[in-house]
PDB file of C-alpha atoms in Angstrom:
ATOM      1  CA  UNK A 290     -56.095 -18.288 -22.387  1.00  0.00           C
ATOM      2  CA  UNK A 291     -55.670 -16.046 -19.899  1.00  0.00           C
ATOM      3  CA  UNK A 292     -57.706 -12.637 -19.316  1.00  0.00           C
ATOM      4  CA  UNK A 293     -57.253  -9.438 -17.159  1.00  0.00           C
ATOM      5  CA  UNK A 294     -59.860 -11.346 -14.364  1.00  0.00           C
ATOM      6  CA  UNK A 295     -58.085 -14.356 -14.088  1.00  0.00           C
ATOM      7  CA  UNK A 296     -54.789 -11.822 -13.079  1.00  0.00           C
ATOM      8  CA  UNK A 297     -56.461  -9.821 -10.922  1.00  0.00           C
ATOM      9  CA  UNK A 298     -56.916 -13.085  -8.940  1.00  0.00           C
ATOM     10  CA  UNK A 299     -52.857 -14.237  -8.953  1.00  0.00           C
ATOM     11  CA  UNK A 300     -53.457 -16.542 -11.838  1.00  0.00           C
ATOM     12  CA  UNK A 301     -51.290 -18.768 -11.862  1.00  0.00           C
ATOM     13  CA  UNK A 302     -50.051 -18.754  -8.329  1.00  0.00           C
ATOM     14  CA  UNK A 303     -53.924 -19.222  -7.061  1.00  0.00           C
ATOM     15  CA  UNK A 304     -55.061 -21.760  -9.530  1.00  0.00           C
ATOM     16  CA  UNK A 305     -56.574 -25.314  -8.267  1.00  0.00           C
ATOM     17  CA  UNK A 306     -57.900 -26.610 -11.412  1.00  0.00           C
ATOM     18  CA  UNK A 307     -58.281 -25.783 -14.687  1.00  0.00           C
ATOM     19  CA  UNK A 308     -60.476 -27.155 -17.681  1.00  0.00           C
ATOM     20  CA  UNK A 309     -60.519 -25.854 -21.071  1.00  0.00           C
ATOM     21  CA  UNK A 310     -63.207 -22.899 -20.526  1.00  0.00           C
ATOM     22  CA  UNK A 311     -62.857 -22.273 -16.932  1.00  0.00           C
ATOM     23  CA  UNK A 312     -60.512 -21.975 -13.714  1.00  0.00           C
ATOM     24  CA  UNK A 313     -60.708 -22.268 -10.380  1.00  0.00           C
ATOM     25  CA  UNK A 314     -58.925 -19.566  -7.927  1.00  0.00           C
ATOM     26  CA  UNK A 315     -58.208 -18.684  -4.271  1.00  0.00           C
ATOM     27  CA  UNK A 316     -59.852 -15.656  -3.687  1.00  0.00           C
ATOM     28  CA  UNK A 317     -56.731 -13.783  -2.233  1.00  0.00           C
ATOM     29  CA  UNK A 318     -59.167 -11.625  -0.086  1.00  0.00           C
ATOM     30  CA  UNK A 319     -61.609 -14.264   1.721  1.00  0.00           C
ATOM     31  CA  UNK A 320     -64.871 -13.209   2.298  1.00  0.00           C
ATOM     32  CA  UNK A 321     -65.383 -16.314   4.446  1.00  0.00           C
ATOM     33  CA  UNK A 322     -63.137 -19.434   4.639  1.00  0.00           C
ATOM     34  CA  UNK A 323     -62.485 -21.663   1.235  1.00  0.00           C
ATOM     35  CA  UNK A 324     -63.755 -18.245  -0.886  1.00  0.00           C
ATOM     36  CA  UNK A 325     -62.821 -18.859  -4.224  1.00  0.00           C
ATOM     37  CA  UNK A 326     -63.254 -17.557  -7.876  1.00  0.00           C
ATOM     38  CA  UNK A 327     -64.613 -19.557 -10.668  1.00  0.00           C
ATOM     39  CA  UNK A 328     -63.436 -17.366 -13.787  1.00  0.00           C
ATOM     40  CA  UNK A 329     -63.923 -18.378 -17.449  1.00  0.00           C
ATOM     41  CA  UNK A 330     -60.478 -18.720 -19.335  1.00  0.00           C
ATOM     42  CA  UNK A 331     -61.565 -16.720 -22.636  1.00  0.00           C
ATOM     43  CA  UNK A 332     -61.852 -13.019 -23.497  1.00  0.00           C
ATOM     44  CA  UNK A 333     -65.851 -13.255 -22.920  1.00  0.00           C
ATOM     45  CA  UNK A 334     -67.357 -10.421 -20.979  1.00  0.00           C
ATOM     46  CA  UNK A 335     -71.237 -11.594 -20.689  1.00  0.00           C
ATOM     47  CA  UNK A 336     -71.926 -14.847 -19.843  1.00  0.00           C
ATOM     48  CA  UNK A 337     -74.379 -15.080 -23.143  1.00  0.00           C
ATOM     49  CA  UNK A 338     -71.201 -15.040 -24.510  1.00  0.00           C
ATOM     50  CA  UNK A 339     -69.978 -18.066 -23.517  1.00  0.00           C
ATOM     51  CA  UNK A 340     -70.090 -21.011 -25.972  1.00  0.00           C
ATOM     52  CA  UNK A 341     -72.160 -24.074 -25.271  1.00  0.00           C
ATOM     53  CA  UNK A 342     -69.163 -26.623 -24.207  1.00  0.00           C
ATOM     54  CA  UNK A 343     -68.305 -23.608 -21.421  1.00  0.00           C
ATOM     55  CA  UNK A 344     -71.813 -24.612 -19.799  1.00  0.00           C
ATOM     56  CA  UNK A 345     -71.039 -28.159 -19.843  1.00  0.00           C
ATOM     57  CA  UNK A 346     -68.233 -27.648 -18.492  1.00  0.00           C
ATOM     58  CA  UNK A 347     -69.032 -25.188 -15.665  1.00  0.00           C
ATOM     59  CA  UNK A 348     -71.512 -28.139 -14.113  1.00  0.00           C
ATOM     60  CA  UNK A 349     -68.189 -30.127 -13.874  1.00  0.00           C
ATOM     61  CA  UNK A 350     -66.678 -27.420 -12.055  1.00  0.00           C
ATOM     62  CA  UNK A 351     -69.149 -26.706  -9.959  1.00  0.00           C
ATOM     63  CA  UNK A 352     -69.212 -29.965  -8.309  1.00  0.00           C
ATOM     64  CA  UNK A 353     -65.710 -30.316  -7.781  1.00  0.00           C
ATOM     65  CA  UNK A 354     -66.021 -26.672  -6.271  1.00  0.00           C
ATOM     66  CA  UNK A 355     -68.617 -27.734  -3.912  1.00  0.00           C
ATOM     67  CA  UNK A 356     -67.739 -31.402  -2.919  1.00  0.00           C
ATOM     68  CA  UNK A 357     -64.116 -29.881  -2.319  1.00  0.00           C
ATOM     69  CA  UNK A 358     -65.069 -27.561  -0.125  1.00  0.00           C
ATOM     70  CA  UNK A 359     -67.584 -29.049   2.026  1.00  0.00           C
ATOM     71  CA  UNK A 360     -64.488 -31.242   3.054  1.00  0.00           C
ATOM     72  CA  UNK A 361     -62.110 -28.391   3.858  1.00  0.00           C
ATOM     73  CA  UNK A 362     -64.779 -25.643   5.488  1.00  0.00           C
ATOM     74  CA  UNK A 363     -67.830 -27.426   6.135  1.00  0.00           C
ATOM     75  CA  UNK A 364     -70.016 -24.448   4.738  1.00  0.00           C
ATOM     76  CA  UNK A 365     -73.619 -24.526   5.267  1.00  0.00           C
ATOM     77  CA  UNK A 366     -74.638 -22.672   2.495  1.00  0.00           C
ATOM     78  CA  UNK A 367     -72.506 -21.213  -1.056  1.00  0.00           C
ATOM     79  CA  UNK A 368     -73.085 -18.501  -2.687  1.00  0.00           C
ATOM     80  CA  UNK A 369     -71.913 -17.942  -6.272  1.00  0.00           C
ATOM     81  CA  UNK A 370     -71.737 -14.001  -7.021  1.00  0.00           C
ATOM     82  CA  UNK A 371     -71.398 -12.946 -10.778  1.00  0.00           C
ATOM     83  CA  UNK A 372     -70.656  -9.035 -10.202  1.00  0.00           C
ATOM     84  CA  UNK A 373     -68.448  -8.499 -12.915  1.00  0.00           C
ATOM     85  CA  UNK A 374     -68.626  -4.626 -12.086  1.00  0.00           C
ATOM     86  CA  UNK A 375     -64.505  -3.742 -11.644  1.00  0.00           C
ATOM     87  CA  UNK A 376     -63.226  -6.849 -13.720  1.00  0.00           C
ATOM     88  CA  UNK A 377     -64.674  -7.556 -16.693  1.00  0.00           C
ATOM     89  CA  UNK A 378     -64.130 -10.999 -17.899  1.00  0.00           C
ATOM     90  CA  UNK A 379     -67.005 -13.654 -17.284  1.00  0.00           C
ATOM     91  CA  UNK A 380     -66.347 -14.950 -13.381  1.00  0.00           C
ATOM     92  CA  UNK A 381     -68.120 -15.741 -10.403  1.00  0.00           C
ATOM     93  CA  UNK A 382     -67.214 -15.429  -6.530  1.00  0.00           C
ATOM     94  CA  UNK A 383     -67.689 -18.229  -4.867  1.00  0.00           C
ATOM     95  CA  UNK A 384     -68.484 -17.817  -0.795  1.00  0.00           C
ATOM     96  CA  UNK A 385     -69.088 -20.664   1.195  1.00  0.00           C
ATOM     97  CA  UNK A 386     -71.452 -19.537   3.811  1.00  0.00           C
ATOM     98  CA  UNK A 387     -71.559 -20.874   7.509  1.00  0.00           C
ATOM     99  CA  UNK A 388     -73.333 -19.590  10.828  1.00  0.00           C
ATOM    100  CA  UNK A 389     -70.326 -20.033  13.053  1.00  0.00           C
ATOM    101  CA  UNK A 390     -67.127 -18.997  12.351  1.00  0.00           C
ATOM    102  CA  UNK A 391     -64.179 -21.396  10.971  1.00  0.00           C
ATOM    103  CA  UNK A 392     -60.630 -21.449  12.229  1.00  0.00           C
ATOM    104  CA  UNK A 393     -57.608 -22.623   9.689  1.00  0.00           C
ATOM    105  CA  UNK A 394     -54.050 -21.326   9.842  1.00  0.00           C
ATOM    106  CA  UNK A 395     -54.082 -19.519  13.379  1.00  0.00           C
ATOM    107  CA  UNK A 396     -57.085 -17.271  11.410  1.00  0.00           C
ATOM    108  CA  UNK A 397     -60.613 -16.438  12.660  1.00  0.00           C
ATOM    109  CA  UNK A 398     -62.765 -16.146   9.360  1.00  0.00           C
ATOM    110  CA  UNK A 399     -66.506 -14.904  10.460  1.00  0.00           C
ATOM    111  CA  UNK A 400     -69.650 -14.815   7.634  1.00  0.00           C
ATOM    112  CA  UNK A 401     -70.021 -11.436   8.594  1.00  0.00           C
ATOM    113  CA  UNK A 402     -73.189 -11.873   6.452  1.00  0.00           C
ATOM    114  CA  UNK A 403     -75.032 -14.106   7.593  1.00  0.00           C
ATOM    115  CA  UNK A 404     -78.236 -15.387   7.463  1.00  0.00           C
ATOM    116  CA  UNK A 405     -78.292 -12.267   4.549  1.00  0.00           C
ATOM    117  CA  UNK A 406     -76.146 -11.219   1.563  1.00  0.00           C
ATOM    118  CA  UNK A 407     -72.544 -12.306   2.113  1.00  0.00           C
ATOM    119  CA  UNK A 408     -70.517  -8.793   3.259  1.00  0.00           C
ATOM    120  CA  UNK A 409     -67.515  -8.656   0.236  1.00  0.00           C
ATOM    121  CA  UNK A 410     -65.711  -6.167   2.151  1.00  0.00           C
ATOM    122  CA  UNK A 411     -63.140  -6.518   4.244  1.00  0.00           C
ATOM    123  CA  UNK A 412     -62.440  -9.973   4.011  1.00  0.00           C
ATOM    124  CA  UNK A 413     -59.599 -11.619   5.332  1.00  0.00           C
ATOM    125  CA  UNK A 414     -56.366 -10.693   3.127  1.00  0.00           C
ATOM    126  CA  UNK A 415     -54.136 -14.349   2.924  1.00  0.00           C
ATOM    127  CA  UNK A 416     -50.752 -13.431   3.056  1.00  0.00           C
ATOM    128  CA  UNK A 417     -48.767 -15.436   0.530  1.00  0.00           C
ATOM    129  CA  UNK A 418     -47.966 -18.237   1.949  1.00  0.00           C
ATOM    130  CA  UNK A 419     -51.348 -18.512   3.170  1.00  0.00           C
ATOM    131  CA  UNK A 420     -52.410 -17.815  -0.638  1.00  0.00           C
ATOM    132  CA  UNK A 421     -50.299 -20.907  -1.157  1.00  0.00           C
ATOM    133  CA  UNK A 422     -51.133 -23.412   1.267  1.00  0.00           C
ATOM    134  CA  UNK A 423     -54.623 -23.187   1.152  1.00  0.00           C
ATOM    135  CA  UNK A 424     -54.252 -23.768  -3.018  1.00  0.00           C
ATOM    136  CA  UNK A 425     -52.381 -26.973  -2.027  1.00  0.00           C
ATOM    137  CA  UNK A 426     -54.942 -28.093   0.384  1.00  0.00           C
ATOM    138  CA  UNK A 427     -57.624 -27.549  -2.336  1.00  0.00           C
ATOM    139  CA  UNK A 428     -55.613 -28.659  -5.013  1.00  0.00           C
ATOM    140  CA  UNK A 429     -55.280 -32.519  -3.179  1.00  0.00           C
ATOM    141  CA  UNK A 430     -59.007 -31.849  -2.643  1.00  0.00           C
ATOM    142  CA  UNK A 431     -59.864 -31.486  -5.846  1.00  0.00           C
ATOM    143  CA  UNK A 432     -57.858 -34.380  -7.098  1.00  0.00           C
ATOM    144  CA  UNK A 433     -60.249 -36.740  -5.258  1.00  0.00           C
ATOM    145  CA  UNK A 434     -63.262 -35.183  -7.125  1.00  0.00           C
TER     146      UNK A 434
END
């Protein structure tokens, strides 16, 4: 199942996990450090839409998201955006959120944001092989979920 939303987001060179309903995805542009994309694997475009096993199984995701990520960035705070303004399928941005900023692979990435709304825009823009090796790191976090 894959959607317009989940391309957008270089499915299937960004993917970390999978699960029937969902997937998780390196956001290619971080907002802040260990930004990802939870996006639902169907054709759905409101989350009413969604059938009930997709809840269920977002709560799974949700904690492999987080406990993942409080190992590789350390956030403070996450923030899970549904926007769903430019791409249409059912997704959510997920922005760890931190008061200092957070070094990994000779980058600086700021919360430009904080204490307020996370700032989308400009974000830090991985180049591939960043793309890459961060999806590996999270992947081998993930596993241990």
């Amino acid at each position: 199942m894959t959607n317009p939303t989940l391309l957008k987001f270089a499915y299937p060179e960004s993917l970390i996990q999978e699960w029937e309903n969902w997937a998780v995805l390196v956001r290619p542009v971080q907002v802040t450090l260990g930004s990802l994309v939870l996006a639902a694997r169907g054709e759905w475009t409101a989350y009413s839409q969604l059938p009930d096993a997709a809840f269920r199984e977002q709560a799974l995701a949700v904690r492999a998201i987080e406990t993942a990520l409080a190992d590789f960035c350390s956030f403070e705070r996450i923030n899970y955006l549904m926007l769903m303004m430019v791409d249409p399928n059912v997704h959510f941005h997920v922005v760890p959120r931190y008061s200092q900023p957070r070094e990994w692979s000779g980058e600086t990435f700021a919360d430009q944001g904080w204490p307020g709304a996370p700032q989308l825009q400009p974000g830090v823009v991985l180049a591939p092989a960043q793309l890459v090796e961060m999806r590996d790191k999270l992947k081998t976090l993930f596993c241990s979920v």
